[in-house]
Amino acid sequence: MADRLNINVKEAFNYLNEYKAINFLLDNYEIEKNLSIDDAVDDMVIVSKNNGGMIQ
């Protein structure tokens, strides 16, 4: 995700954690692990945006 958004790994984690995408990933791991990495990242971006995040 960090590469896709042009931010470093720490910034990516902090962003995803602040906007609830990490919790989403943990809660939905059984489903998300079967998706491509691009689909999982898309889901985390959507969750983040739904929780006030601004990165697209």
C-alpha positions as YAML, in Angstrom:
chain: A
units: angstrom
residues:
- id: 1
  name: MET
  ca: [0.00, 0.00, 0.00]
- id: 2
  name: ALA
  ca: [2.81, 2.41, 0.82]
- id: 3
  name: ASP
  ca: [4.25, 2.11, -2.70]
- id: 4
  name: ARG
  ca: [0.85, 2.57, -4.28]
- id: 5
  name: LEU
  ca: [0.19, 5.73, -2.27]
- id: 6
  name: ASN
  ca: [3.75, 7.09, -2.42]
- id: 7
  name: ILE
  ca: [4.15, 7.17, 1.38]
- id: 8
  name: ASN
  ca: [6.51, 5.25, 3.63]
- id: 9
  name: VAL
  ca: [5.52, 2.05, 5.43]
- id: 10
  name: LYS
  ca: [5.15, 3.71, 8.84]
- id: 11
  name: GLU
  ca: [2.89, 6.42, 7.40]
- id: 12
  name: ALA
  ca: [0.81, 3.77, 5.62]
- id: 13
  name: PHE
  ca: [0.34, 1.75, 8.81]
- id: 14
  name: ASN
  ca: [-0.52, 4.81, 10.88]
- id: 15
  name: TYR
  ca: [-3.04, 5.96, 8.27]
- id: 16
  name: LEU
  ca: [-4.67, 2.52, 7.98]
- id: 17
  name: ASN
  ca: [-4.78, 2.16, 11.74]
- id: 18
  name: GLU
  ca: [-6.23, 5.64, 12.32]
- id: 19
  name: TYR
  ca: [-8.97, 5.14, 9.75]
- id: 20
  name: LYS
  ca: [-9.93, 1.61, 10.88]
- id: 21
  name: ALA
  ca: [-8.61, -0.33, 7.87]
- id: 22
  name: ILE
  ca: [-6.32, -2.48, 10.06]
- id: 23
  name: ASN
  ca: [-9.30, -3.49, 12.20]
- id: 24
  name: PHE
  ca: [-11.26, -4.25, 9.03]
- id: 25
  name: LEU
  ca: [-8.45, -6.43, 7.73]
- id: 26
  name: LEU
  ca: [-8.17, -8.33, 11.01]
- id: 27
  name: ASP
  ca: [-11.95, -8.78, 11.29]
- id: 28
  name: ASN
  ca: [-12.25, -9.98, 7.68]
- id: 29
  name: TYR
  ca: [-9.00, -11.86, 7.29]
- id: 30
  name: GLU
  ca: [-10.63, -15.14, 6.25]
- id: 31
  name: ILE
  ca: [-12.17, -13.40, 3.23]
- id: 32
  name: GLU
  ca: [-9.43, -10.88, 2.44]
- id: 33
  name: LYS
  ca: [-6.67, -13.52, 2.38]
- id: 34
  name: ASN
  ca: [-8.32, -15.07, -0.67]
- id: 35
  name: LEU
  ca: [-8.31, -11.82, -2.66]
- id: 36
  name: SER
  ca: [-5.52, -10.38, -4.73]
- id: 37
  name: ILE
  ca: [-3.34, -7.84, -2.96]
- id: 38
  name: ASP
  ca: [-4.79, -5.13, -5.20]
- id: 39
  name: ASP
  ca: [-8.35, -6.04, -4.18]
- id: 40
  name: ALA
  ca: [-7.39, -6.11, -0.49]
- id: 41
  name: VAL
  ca: [-5.71, -2.70, -0.80]
- id: 42
  name: ASP
  ca: [-8.78, -1.35, -2.61]
- id: 43
  name: ASP
  ca: [-10.95, -2.58, 0.27]
- id: 44
  name: MET
  ca: [-8.69, -0.92, 2.84]
- id: 45
  name: VAL
  ca: [-8.77, 2.36, 0.91]
- id: 46
  name: ILE
  ca: [-12.58, 2.23, 0.83]
- id: 47
  name: VAL
  ca: [-12.78, 1.49, 4.56]
- id: 48
  name: SER
  ca: [-10.35, 4.33, 5.29]
- id: 49
  name: LYS
  ca: [-12.34, 6.78, 3.16]
- id: 50
  name: ASN
  ca: [-15.56, 5.70, 4.87]
- id: 51
  name: ASN
  ca: [-13.93, 6.54, 8.20]
- id: 52
  name: GLY
  ca: [-12.67, 9.99, 7.22]
- id: 53
  name: GLY
  ca: [-9.45, 9.18, 5.38]
- id: 54
  name: MET
  ca: [-8.51, 11.33, 2.42]
- id: 55
  name: ILE
  ca: [-5.95, 9.23, 0.52]
- id: 56
  name: GLN
  ca: [-7.33, 7.78, -2.71]
...
